[in-house]
């Protein structure tokens, strides 16, 4: 027979499901849940508070209190019992609130009759996003099982409170209240930090609505002005842009020439003369060209279509006055706004000027978010409609810690954001002081910290961080920044530049990892249904062996006389690894036969990203000099959860027993086989996740430069023995996420997790 507590919990869960599955508006669902929980748990009153700011909790739903108190009561974080629950992220039960020093009486609420109180935080990614409370008129002592039931309710409620519907509801409330109309929007934070600047809306495709011109002459003049201005801005932009490692400006000249092409301009002007508006004429010229070129087998000509679409969009932007080109803006601080974006798109902008990024359909491990994080740019995503809401040129503030976007922020908000920016700068200065101190735990274990690099600016981190080396060089990034496939010579230049900057430090080159969301401009997409599990990465380079041969040849030549470390991505079984290794050996033999200088030593490794290799690890480890776990892809395959799908981005947590057990298995096997094992996925860049990794036995972490100081600070404030013991306990837990537990552990043990 089930215990009364278990059957009570099951009843509540059943009712919760019934309520959450209805089509009722989110606020009504919340009301119904609160009333239901009060009744089921025999409480006289219940309430749900929701975090509306990083500092305030607002009463969103209540039962047994003054009905019109909803949305009128708010508490500061730490204020009263509710604020205390949220601040410390812990449940709290009190038999007599009136005797409790933290109690804060709110007369508007009508709570005079209640004595006992229990409050439980609603937790999302380790942070309180709300609080649910029960109160009784008697001095009730709430039992541990009652608190546990309420914690289960809180888990379901936190899903609801973090839902898109709730974000929309909050945005409505903000809109209703705002003095300036809509100012503040709630989304999901993807990269921490604060920024303020002028909006630039990323390459919005202009829908041409007006087809026929009323005044041909006027239309021609408009076209000429826009075209001249565009070319002027392009010239300036291309002369000043710093792209991928070793990237040459001459690659971009092809694009610039295209924009200046007289034939193309004449075609548009002819279309205008025949009666079309300038906008419609640009579209018509594009369509003509597309019709002629899209059917050809000439890849060079097909590549030009990509340029043409881009230049046409740019010109349309100039014609409509919504110039997405940053160089047309004088602002030195920019906030880039996009529906979605590839990582190379970010290079359209001068990264020194980007203060924030808003991606409507963003997810934490999508590549553009990784690149932005590496640049230390705050990113906020998942605000429905924000892309159309923001206009180029508007002042925008971004809060990447709590996931807020402010459109035309008021003076106090601007001040608040600027204060946060200066706070962050101070933290950075503090972390920079750790530069020459060892990355050693409190009990004396050295953790090797490496950098992930790909873009030109990443190289600066080699000097500023004093890292142990480059744990992952994403070689596809310069390929993506290029307009044509880099040949061996150009690749050698990229790789040499990196090795020179790294000096004696170890550098791990990863072979080309394209496909999925990393597309090359000169290779059209193959149009697969499931690109993340499709023809990508090593699968492409093994099939198109010449590409791999050329790349490893460039590695060998660039590393002549030095140690070379090559790593193959997305390996699914031993046979694939052997094939890739064989290609490298053949190229090495060729170099030797030619009498060319070769590397002093060549180490070959692979990335652990596809779960099948874990089941063949023993055999693989016999043939690998090192392995590196790519947790971004590994997690997407283990949880069967597309890393680029915003709907799923918060559903599964790497800080949960299934994933941690897998990570433990990998490092344990590698240690047994005495093969160097590191992590180069985003887990290593996030201090709380990196804490779990060192607890599991990882001693080599490779991360983005912007995370380096924070991870080092975590390492230096951790006692390894203790975290190892704690992680063992965590592996036995069946909770959906262990993040809150780990965060509490860090706070309790003085571990710095910024
Ligand atoms: C990973 O998958 O964890 C990884 C490091 O590779 P990328 O993010 O480049 O796919
Ligand atoms: Mg990967």
XYZ file of C-alpha atoms and ligand atoms in Angstrom:
765
model
C 0.000 0.000 0.000
C 1.206 3.497 -0.763
C 1.901 5.813 2.160
C -0.577 8.710 2.559
C 2.183 11.146 1.585
C 2.883 9.307 -1.665
C -0.751 9.086 -2.669
C -1.228 12.767 -1.774
C 1.754 13.627 -3.967
C 0.398 11.528 -6.826
C -3.020 13.183 -6.571
C -1.431 16.612 -6.683
C 0.744 15.698 -9.656
C -2.273 14.333 -11.523
C -4.231 17.530 -10.871
C -1.233 19.644 -11.798
C -0.984 17.872 -15.097
C -4.675 18.367 -15.771
C -4.348 22.090 -15.161
C -1.124 22.623 -17.095
C -2.432 20.724 -20.108
C -5.464 22.964 -20.588
C -5.501 25.851 -23.043
C -6.196 28.395 -20.312
C -4.032 31.539 -20.235
C -0.941 31.122 -18.101
C -2.160 33.466 -15.335
C -5.358 31.448 -14.943
C -3.398 28.219 -14.744
C -1.313 29.712 -11.977
C -4.445 30.737 -10.023
C -5.919 27.269 -10.395
C -2.717 25.565 -9.289
C -2.370 27.712 -6.181
C -5.977 27.084 -5.118
C -5.661 23.363 -5.820
C -2.406 23.008 -3.852
C -3.855 24.885 -0.872
C -6.868 22.588 -0.832
C -4.930 19.370 -1.297
C -2.364 20.269 1.334
C -4.961 21.550 3.788
C -3.493 25.036 3.908
C -5.620 28.088 4.674
C -3.725 30.233 2.208
C -1.228 29.869 -0.616
C 0.669 32.195 -2.898
C 3.010 32.227 -5.836
C 5.581 34.982 -6.236
C 7.483 35.429 -9.467
C 10.819 37.128 -9.980
C 10.171 40.122 -12.238
C 13.550 41.704 -12.048
C 16.863 40.513 -10.692
C 15.884 42.157 -7.425
C 12.119 41.907 -7.040
C 9.512 39.209 -6.466
C 5.933 40.021 -7.322
C 2.777 38.297 -6.092
C 1.319 36.645 -9.193
C -1.334 34.325 -7.742
C -2.856 33.790 -4.321
C -5.520 31.927 -2.424
C -6.911 33.007 0.949
C -5.513 36.555 0.740
C -7.053 39.797 -0.496
C -7.833 38.952 -4.076
C -6.775 42.311 -5.475
C -3.339 42.036 -3.882
C -2.118 40.085 -6.915
C 0.457 42.078 -8.888
C 0.363 44.811 -6.233
C 2.664 43.254 -3.659
C 6.332 43.076 -4.359
C 9.291 42.150 -2.205
C 12.958 42.785 -2.622
C 15.239 39.766 -2.879
C 16.055 38.967 0.756
C 13.080 40.932 2.101
C 10.697 39.051 4.390
C 10.368 35.279 4.530
C 9.566 35.018 0.826
C 12.564 37.125 -0.161
C 14.711 35.034 2.165
C 13.609 31.786 0.472
C 14.470 33.220 -2.949
C 17.759 34.739 -1.893
C 19.089 31.581 -0.259
C 17.421 29.273 -2.720
C 16.191 27.053 0.128
C 12.862 25.914 1.543
C 11.856 27.484 4.825
C 9.193 26.419 7.359
C 8.213 28.655 10.272
C 5.579 27.818 12.912
C 4.975 31.406 14.014
C 5.804 34.089 11.469
C 5.050 36.908 13.886
C 8.003 35.867 16.013
C 10.375 35.495 13.100
C 12.883 38.374 12.739
C 12.783 38.279 8.926
C 8.984 38.492 8.642
C 7.781 41.542 6.761
C 4.126 42.417 7.271
C 2.190 43.537 4.209
C -1.183 44.936 5.341
C -2.552 45.065 1.752
C -2.332 41.317 1.643
C -4.671 40.538 4.531
C -2.422 38.043 6.231
C -3.235 38.939 9.839
C -4.943 35.644 10.547
C -2.063 33.414 9.514
C 0.626 32.084 11.796
C 2.582 29.281 10.181
C 4.426 29.519 6.880
C 6.264 27.278 4.467
C 7.992 28.633 1.378
C 9.786 26.759 -1.390
C 11.829 28.344 -4.202
C 11.007 27.756 -7.873
C 14.418 27.027 -9.311
C 15.653 27.303 -12.838
C 19.281 26.670 -13.683
C 20.271 27.071 -10.091
C 18.536 30.387 -9.519
C 15.280 31.187 -7.819
C 12.749 32.481 -10.321
C 9.877 32.513 -7.850
C 8.533 31.191 -4.555
C 5.459 29.171 -3.623
C 4.117 29.513 -0.079
C 1.490 27.881 2.119
C 0.136 29.407 5.311
C -2.129 28.199 8.106
C -4.058 29.934 10.852
C -2.747 27.460 13.445
C 0.870 27.000 14.486
C 1.434 24.088 12.129
C 4.759 22.300 12.009
C 5.126 21.281 8.374
C 6.554 17.779 7.999
C 9.527 16.861 5.816
C 7.220 14.941 3.469
C 4.905 17.969 3.096
C 7.884 20.138 2.215
C 9.010 17.523 -0.292
C 5.588 17.509 -1.943
C 5.706 21.279 -2.177
C 9.169 21.037 -3.733
C 7.765 18.731 -6.392
C 4.979 21.222 -7.080
C 7.647 23.945 -7.298
C 9.470 21.963 -9.954
C 6.389 21.846 -12.168
C 5.601 25.475 -11.426
C 9.096 26.539 -12.391
C 8.505 25.054 -15.862
C 5.374 27.150 -16.150
C 7.001 30.289 -14.819
C 9.924 29.915 -17.258
C 7.662 29.146 -20.208
C 7.366 31.292 -23.322
C 3.737 31.952 -22.371
C 4.783 33.366 -19.030
C 7.459 35.510 -20.665
C 4.802 36.881 -22.971
C 2.473 37.493 -20.051
C 5.248 39.318 -18.189
C 5.966 41.371 -21.270
C 2.286 42.350 -21.420
C 2.407 43.440 -17.792
C 5.560 45.419 -18.423
C 3.894 47.050 -21.415
C 0.773 47.965 -19.425
C 2.851 49.591 -16.727
C 5.620 51.198 -18.692
C 5.581 54.967 -18.912
C 7.377 54.861 -22.242
C 5.274 52.108 -23.725
C 7.154 48.890 -24.184
C 10.568 49.072 -22.708
C 11.469 45.874 -20.977
C 11.310 42.348 -22.386
C 12.044 39.044 -20.695
C 13.942 36.339 -22.525
C 16.548 33.690 -21.841
C 20.159 34.608 -21.051
C 22.724 32.769 -23.199
C 25.897 34.635 -22.379
C 26.437 36.695 -19.265
C 27.194 40.368 -19.060
C 25.569 43.743 -19.597
C 25.620 46.008 -22.590
C 24.122 49.190 -23.872
C 24.278 50.540 -27.403
C 22.577 51.294 -30.670
C 20.571 48.532 -32.350
C 21.613 47.122 -35.663
C 19.082 44.685 -37.050
C 20.896 41.848 -38.772
C 20.219 41.533 -42.489
C 16.489 41.800 -42.398
C 15.133 40.641 -45.726
C 13.086 43.484 -47.110
C 9.710 42.482 -48.434
C 9.126 44.590 -51.529
C 5.571 45.834 -51.333
C 5.547 48.747 -53.766
C 6.172 47.480 -57.286
C 5.391 50.348 -59.661
C 7.140 53.699 -59.595
C 5.193 56.940 -59.760
C 8.182 59.059 -60.738
C 10.934 57.254 -62.689
C 13.471 60.070 -62.379
C 13.058 60.255 -58.619
C 13.393 56.499 -58.377
C 16.616 56.525 -60.426
C 18.101 59.229 -58.208
C 17.168 57.234 -55.114
C 18.857 54.163 -56.571
C 21.999 56.073 -57.386
C 22.304 57.608 -53.923
C 21.743 54.250 -52.207
C 24.173 52.439 -54.483
C 26.911 55.032 -54.037
C 26.481 55.126 -50.294
C 26.535 51.336 -50.051
C 29.781 51.069 -51.992
C 31.384 53.809 -49.991
C 30.474 52.024 -46.756
C 31.627 48.657 -48.083
C 35.019 50.117 -48.994
C 35.448 51.448 -45.498
C 34.268 48.276 -43.873
C 36.523 45.973 -45.862
C 39.526 48.109 -45.258
C 39.100 47.846 -41.524
C 37.632 44.409 -40.804
C 39.672 41.895 -38.865
C 38.454 38.420 -39.701
C 39.529 34.864 -38.980
C 43.101 33.852 -38.309
C 45.273 34.676 -41.286
C 42.288 35.975 -43.218
C 43.163 38.159 -46.190
C 41.274 41.216 -47.205
C 41.686 40.292 -50.868
C 39.159 37.495 -50.447
C 36.601 40.134 -49.748
C 37.518 42.057 -52.835
C 35.476 39.618 -54.897
C 32.438 40.718 -52.958
C 33.271 44.391 -53.292
C 33.787 44.040 -57.029
C 30.411 42.451 -57.262
C 28.736 45.332 -55.468
C 30.398 47.682 -57.956
C 29.583 45.588 -61.022
C 28.379 47.931 -63.771
C 26.327 45.263 -65.560
C 24.334 44.541 -62.455
C 23.726 48.227 -61.780
C 22.650 48.817 -65.359
C 20.180 45.942 -65.163
C 18.564 47.496 -62.091
C 18.505 50.963 -63.646
C 16.879 49.514 -66.804
C 14.228 47.881 -64.654
C 13.519 51.255 -63.043
C 13.289 52.893 -66.462
C 10.718 50.305 -67.416
C 8.504 51.512 -64.551
C 9.488 49.536 -61.447
C 10.365 51.037 -58.076
C 14.052 50.849 -57.187
C 13.310 48.077 -54.656
C 11.314 45.993 -57.116
C 14.029 46.575 -59.729
C 16.701 45.127 -57.408
C 14.567 42.052 -56.779
C 13.851 41.617 -60.481
C 17.566 41.855 -61.332
C 18.301 39.223 -58.709
C 15.586 36.902 -60.024
C 16.890 37.224 -63.584
C 20.376 36.307 -62.510
C 19.098 33.486 -60.310
C 17.082 32.006 -63.170
C 20.135 32.022 -65.367
C 22.685 30.733 -62.878
C 20.899 28.391 -60.510
C 20.711 25.588 -63.061
C 24.392 25.627 -64.038
C 26.900 23.062 -62.867
C 29.546 25.708 -62.561
C 30.170 25.938 -58.833
C 32.020 29.229 -59.157
C 28.991 30.846 -60.759
C 26.709 29.309 -58.152
C 28.877 30.750 -55.408
C 28.338 34.174 -56.944
C 24.589 33.821 -56.328
C 25.278 33.817 -52.621
C 27.169 37.104 -52.985
C 24.467 38.507 -55.170
C 21.703 37.789 -52.633
C 23.764 39.398 -49.962
C 24.555 42.507 -51.973
C 20.926 42.783 -53.116
C 19.735 42.618 -49.489
C 22.259 45.226 -48.536
C 21.132 47.560 -51.284
C 17.491 47.048 -50.334
C 18.440 48.048 -46.814
C 19.956 51.292 -48.094
C 16.903 51.988 -50.243
C 14.500 51.557 -47.351
C 16.656 53.568 -44.975
C 16.973 50.577 -42.623
C 20.689 50.168 -43.138
C 21.831 46.994 -41.530
C 25.404 47.776 -42.348
C 27.163 48.817 -39.217
C 29.658 51.015 -40.905
C 26.821 53.394 -41.688
C 26.281 53.956 -38.009
C 28.536 56.300 -36.134
C 27.867 54.543 -32.861
C 30.812 52.952 -31.146
C 28.570 50.649 -29.110
C 26.312 48.268 -31.002
C 23.641 45.775 -30.068
C 23.130 43.269 -32.884
C 19.598 41.927 -33.251
C 18.887 38.808 -35.309
C 16.167 36.282 -35.885
C 18.848 33.633 -36.089
C 22.479 33.752 -37.151
C 25.373 31.612 -38.253
C 28.700 32.142 -36.483
C 30.276 33.731 -39.560
C 27.496 36.335 -39.682
C 28.859 37.865 -36.521
C 31.977 38.758 -38.467
C 29.888 41.194 -40.472
C 30.333 43.497 -37.522
C 33.313 45.026 -35.861
C 33.436 42.862 -32.740
C 35.177 45.619 -30.807
C 31.934 47.548 -31.037
C 29.422 44.809 -30.206
C 28.066 45.280 -26.688
C 25.232 42.785 -26.880
C 23.499 40.279 -29.085
C 19.796 39.495 -29.223
C 18.874 36.344 -31.134
C 15.182 35.632 -31.221
C 15.672 31.918 -31.934
C 18.898 31.375 -30.000
C 20.118 28.410 -27.948
C 23.115 28.165 -25.582
C 25.258 25.799 -27.637
C 24.495 27.182 -31.081
C 27.769 28.253 -32.586
C 27.046 31.946 -32.757
C 26.339 31.917 -29.017
C 29.656 30.154 -28.412
C 31.486 32.714 -30.524
C 29.722 35.585 -28.743
C 30.572 34.080 -25.383
C 34.187 33.788 -26.431
C 34.078 37.478 -27.252
C 32.539 38.224 -23.852
C 29.390 39.574 -25.493
C 26.153 39.220 -23.517
C 23.448 37.323 -25.402
C 19.703 37.177 -24.781
C 17.326 34.971 -26.759
C 13.763 33.708 -26.964
C 11.765 36.921 -26.884
C 8.951 36.342 -29.313
C 8.645 39.118 -31.874
C 11.681 41.105 -30.667
C 13.332 40.929 -34.071
C 10.511 42.867 -35.652
C 10.066 45.133 -32.660
C 13.535 46.667 -32.654
C 14.527 49.162 -35.318
C 18.076 49.859 -36.412
C 19.361 52.952 -34.622
C 17.313 52.575 -31.422
C 19.012 52.632 -28.037
C 18.970 49.153 -26.477
C 20.217 47.741 -23.186
C 20.890 44.045 -22.663
C 21.079 42.191 -19.380
C 22.694 38.838 -20.174
C 22.653 37.724 -16.551
C 18.908 37.711 -16.104
C 17.817 37.697 -19.717
C 16.286 41.156 -20.132
C 16.226 43.456 -23.123
C 15.329 47.121 -22.740
C 14.186 49.074 -25.768
C 14.809 52.812 -25.427
C 15.676 52.354 -21.731
C 14.795 55.101 -19.277
C 17.569 57.076 -17.594
C 17.464 55.016 -14.330
C 17.688 51.752 -16.302
C 20.616 53.112 -18.306
C 22.347 54.049 -15.061
C 21.672 50.609 -13.599
C 23.112 48.837 -16.648
C 26.149 51.114 -16.745
C 26.779 50.422 -13.050
C 26.638 46.678 -13.788
C 29.072 47.098 -16.675
C 31.569 48.836 -14.434
C 31.056 46.131 -11.763
C 31.894 43.521 -14.392
C 34.989 45.428 -15.414
C 36.121 45.417 -11.797
C 35.565 41.655 -11.606
C 37.596 41.217 -14.767
C 40.412 43.244 -13.303
C 40.293 41.069 -10.196
C 40.365 37.885 -12.269
C 43.224 39.242 -14.359
C 45.281 39.377 -11.165
C 45.142 35.569 -11.092
C 47.110 35.434 -14.336
C 50.436 34.421 -12.871
C 49.050 32.255 -10.086
C 48.827 28.506 -10.716
C 45.527 26.821 -11.564
C 45.771 24.669 -8.501
C 43.064 23.476 -6.121
C 43.250 24.370 -2.415
C 44.596 20.886 -1.692
C 47.333 21.258 -4.268
C 46.195 19.501 -7.457
C 47.130 21.172 -10.712
C 44.362 21.498 -13.294
C 45.603 22.245 -16.821
C 43.602 25.015 -18.405
C 43.632 25.456 -22.167
C 41.966 27.794 -24.617
C 39.489 27.150 -27.417
C 40.351 29.362 -30.396
C 39.090 30.022 -33.894
C 38.845 33.746 -34.474
C 41.653 36.247 -34.713
C 40.807 37.931 -31.424
C 41.037 34.602 -29.567
C 44.791 34.694 -30.012
C 45.104 37.712 -27.740
C 43.955 35.493 -24.883
C 47.105 33.381 -25.222
C 49.092 36.219 -23.697
C 46.464 37.611 -21.331
C 45.542 34.297 -19.679
C 48.853 32.534 -19.345
C 47.095 29.335 -20.435
C 48.669 25.894 -20.708
C 48.034 25.813 -24.439
C 45.339 25.586 -27.091
C 43.057 22.654 -26.337
C 40.893 23.165 -29.405
C 41.581 25.112 -32.551
C 38.349 25.137 -34.552
C 40.019 25.208 -37.973
C 36.667 25.580 -39.723
C 36.300 29.156 -38.491
C 38.835 30.667 -40.933
C 37.310 28.451 -43.633
C 33.932 29.957 -42.840
C 35.265 33.482 -42.911
C 36.732 32.930 -46.348
C 34.887 33.470 -49.608
C 36.704 30.583 -51.293
C 38.157 27.306 -50.058
C 41.617 28.081 -48.612
C 44.384 26.204 -50.432
C 47.290 24.473 -48.673
C 49.492 27.585 -48.697
C 46.834 29.768 -47.134
C 46.073 27.115 -44.538
C 49.765 26.850 -43.659
C 49.740 30.593 -43.004
C 46.754 30.280 -40.635
C 48.304 27.413 -38.706
C 51.767 28.956 -38.532
C 50.376 32.210 -37.217
C 48.687 30.313 -34.417
C 51.757 28.201 -33.583
C 53.955 31.292 -33.541
C 51.618 33.046 -31.147
C 51.436 29.923 -28.945
C 55.258 29.631 -28.735
C 56.190 26.568 -26.673
C 52.629 25.900 -25.636
C 50.761 22.859 -26.841
C 48.333 23.399 -29.729
C 45.634 20.892 -30.687
C 44.432 21.281 -34.263
C 40.999 19.902 -34.982
C 40.388 18.826 -38.552
C 37.625 20.591 -40.453
C 34.320 20.269 -38.574
C 31.783 21.722 -40.986
C 28.171 20.882 -41.665
C 25.134 21.209 -39.382
C 25.053 24.922 -38.490
C 28.643 25.564 -39.633
C 28.217 26.175 -43.324
C 30.838 27.274 -45.781
C 29.717 30.065 -48.091
C 31.227 28.296 -51.097
C 29.546 24.924 -50.434
C 25.806 25.046 -50.853
C 23.841 23.225 -48.183
C 23.030 19.644 -49.180
C 19.526 20.141 -47.827
C 19.338 17.304 -45.335
C 16.370 16.748 -43.033
C 18.607 16.246 -39.993
C 21.876 18.091 -40.601
C 23.117 17.663 -36.992
C 23.166 13.899 -37.509
C 23.838 14.098 -41.194
C 26.763 14.474 -43.534
C 29.013 16.617 -41.453
C 32.468 16.894 -39.960
C 34.744 13.836 -40.350
C 32.031 12.185 -42.463
C 32.512 14.854 -45.119
C 36.292 14.908 -44.950
C 36.592 11.115 -45.147
C 34.285 11.092 -48.168
C 36.041 14.057 -49.768
C 39.470 12.765 -48.854
C 41.372 15.385 -50.821
C 40.163 18.067 -48.398
C 41.417 16.103 -45.409
C 44.699 15.247 -47.127
C 45.329 18.886 -47.925
C 44.489 19.965 -44.412
C 46.730 17.436 -42.661
C 49.485 18.272 -45.132
C 49.140 21.930 -44.086
C 49.263 20.870 -40.409
C 52.450 18.859 -41.000
C 54.185 21.662 -42.853
C 53.121 24.377 -40.420
C 54.401 22.310 -37.486
C 57.737 21.347 -39.078
C 60.328 20.957 -36.306
C 57.672 21.253 -33.589
C 55.231 18.943 -31.862
C 51.980 18.475 -33.805
C 48.697 17.457 -32.185
C 45.844 16.601 -34.521
C 42.353 15.741 -33.384
C 39.496 14.334 -35.467
C 35.914 15.394 -34.663
C 32.645 13.436 -34.696
C 34.317 10.019 -34.787
C 31.655 7.303 -34.415
C 33.773 4.150 -34.276
C 37.313 2.828 -34.254
C 37.328 2.158 -38.006
C 36.659 5.832 -38.742
C 39.463 6.901 -36.429
C 41.819 4.427 -38.088
C 40.911 5.746 -41.522
C 41.573 9.336 -40.474
C 44.856 8.347 -38.823
C 45.871 6.461 -41.944
C 45.348 9.588 -44.045
C 47.639 11.509 -41.731
C 50.299 8.748 -41.852
C 50.232 8.702 -45.646
C 50.741 12.452 -45.818
C 53.558 12.215 -43.312
C 55.245 9.506 -45.401
C 54.882 11.706 -48.493
C 56.518 14.607 -46.731
C 59.381 12.375 -45.637
C 59.864 11.051 -49.172
C 59.987 14.597 -50.461
C 62.635 15.354 -47.889
C 60.530 18.185 -46.436
C 61.042 19.138 -42.814
C 58.514 17.311 -40.625
C 57.249 17.764 -37.076
C 59.378 16.518 -34.180
C 56.525 14.427 -32.946
C 52.967 13.800 -34.119
C 50.201 12.986 -31.633
C 46.803 11.931 -32.914
C 43.586 12.110 -30.949
C 39.858 12.281 -31.382
C 36.861 14.035 -29.987
C 34.360 12.088 -27.951
C 31.106 13.499 -29.271
C 29.159 10.516 -30.555
C 27.965 8.146 -27.801
C 28.851 4.976 -29.756
C 32.595 5.561 -29.258
C 32.205 5.319 -25.506
C 31.250 1.680 -26.012
C 34.453 1.088 -27.961
C 36.658 3.253 -25.843
C 38.986 0.537 -24.610
C 40.051 -0.324 -28.163
C 40.156 3.307 -29.255
C 42.305 4.344 -26.307
C 44.938 1.836 -27.429
C 45.324 3.825 -30.631
C 44.834 7.386 -29.457
C 47.451 9.687 -27.992
C 44.740 11.819 -26.426
C 40.986 12.328 -26.359
C 38.883 15.421 -25.836
C 35.218 15.367 -24.905
C 33.004 17.656 -26.990
C 30.169 17.974 -24.536
C 28.092 20.196 -26.821
C 27.583 17.501 -29.386
C 27.816 14.621 -26.924
C 24.926 16.063 -24.889
C 22.786 16.624 -27.973
C 23.215 12.992 -28.998
C 22.887 11.504 -25.517
C 19.666 13.362 -24.786
C 18.483 13.174 -28.414
C 18.116 16.941 -28.162
C 19.059 19.284 -31.008
C 21.546 21.790 -29.594
C 20.132 24.451 -31.900
C 16.463 24.049 -30.957
C 15.320 26.842 -28.640
C 12.319 24.844 -27.436
C 14.587 22.200 -25.944
C 17.372 24.378 -24.657
C 16.347 24.169 -21.021
C 14.910 20.702 -20.915
C 17.966 18.548 -20.252
C 20.884 19.395 -18.063
C 24.448 18.148 -18.387
C 24.472 18.442 -14.603
C 22.310 15.372 -14.136
C 23.310 11.838 -13.195
C 22.982 10.230 -16.659
C 25.335 12.685 -18.313
C 27.745 12.911 -15.394
C 27.963 9.112 -15.220
C 28.898 9.012 -18.874
C 31.536 11.697 -18.349
C 32.848 9.734 -15.385
C 33.092 6.558 -17.445
C 35.102 8.352 -20.150
C 37.664 9.911 -17.828
C 37.998 6.741 -15.755
C 38.760 4.640 -18.805
C 41.214 7.214 -20.144
C 43.008 7.428 -16.802
C 43.221 3.634 -16.647
C 44.728 3.565 -20.128
C 46.988 6.522 -19.236
C 45.705 8.534 -22.191
C 45.419 12.288 -21.792
C 41.763 13.260 -21.538
C 40.297 16.750 -21.682
C 36.974 18.481 -22.128
C 36.646 21.181 -24.774
C 32.851 21.579 -24.927
C 31.047 24.485 -23.249
C 30.878 22.551 -19.960
C 34.512 23.448 -19.365
C 33.766 27.166 -19.853
C 31.102 27.307 -17.198
C 32.536 27.424 -13.649
C 29.783 25.377 -11.990
C 29.934 22.701 -14.693
C 33.723 22.730 -14.667
C 33.524 22.146 -10.890
C 31.558 18.944 -11.528
C 34.133 17.920 -14.144
C 37.100 18.210 -11.810
C 35.062 16.337 -9.205
C 34.634 13.558 -11.749
C 38.387 13.336 -12.336
C 39.053 15.667 -15.280
C 42.378 17.463 -14.995
C 42.460 19.138 -18.432
C 39.856 21.697 -19.416
C 39.747 23.764 -22.586
C 37.544 26.826 -22.660
C 36.780 30.121 -24.300
C 39.157 32.915 -23.362
C 36.458 34.991 -21.705
C 35.733 32.161 -19.231
C 39.353 31.519 -18.323
C 39.651 33.757 -15.247
C 36.362 32.565 -13.800
C 37.258 28.892 -14.167
C 40.701 29.470 -12.688
C 39.172 31.288 -9.754
C 36.802 28.331 -9.206
C 39.723 25.873 -9.311
C 41.754 27.887 -6.817
C 38.905 28.080 -4.311
C 37.985 24.368 -4.469
C 39.032 21.539 -2.227
C 39.324 18.628 -4.640
C 38.890 15.823 -2.081
C 35.604 17.291 -0.911
C 34.119 17.866 -4.372
C 35.133 14.380 -5.463
C 33.186 12.944 -2.524
C 30.217 15.171 -3.214
C 30.081 14.312 -6.908
C 30.009 10.605 -6.026
C 26.843 11.244 -4.033
C 25.361 13.286 -6.874
C 25.804 10.408 -9.298
C 23.246 8.425 -7.292
C 20.556 11.099 -7.506
C 17.593 10.734 -9.836
C 16.725 14.410 -9.955
C 16.209 16.000 -13.343
C 18.999 18.443 -12.622
C 21.613 18.627 -9.901
C 22.507 22.224 -10.651
C 20.832 23.794 -7.586
C 22.533 21.272 -5.295
C 25.904 21.968 -6.829
C 25.425 25.733 -6.619
C 24.421 25.479 -2.959
C 27.471 23.291 -2.388
C 29.696 25.921 -3.982
C 28.221 28.717 -1.853
C 28.500 26.679 1.330
C 32.148 25.832 0.628
C 33.267 29.279 -0.449
C 33.900 28.190 -4.052
C 33.962 31.166 -6.407
C 31.500 30.682 -9.248
C 31.091 34.056 -10.948
C 31.550 20.129 -28.935
O 30.747 19.570 -29.669
O 31.480 20.110 -27.689
C 32.675 20.887 -29.525
C 33.642 21.390 -28.790
O 32.640 21.087 -30.863
P 31.769 22.241 -31.571
O 31.105 23.029 -30.474
O 32.707 23.026 -32.379
O 30.798 21.413 -32.346
Mg 31.213 19.360 -31.822
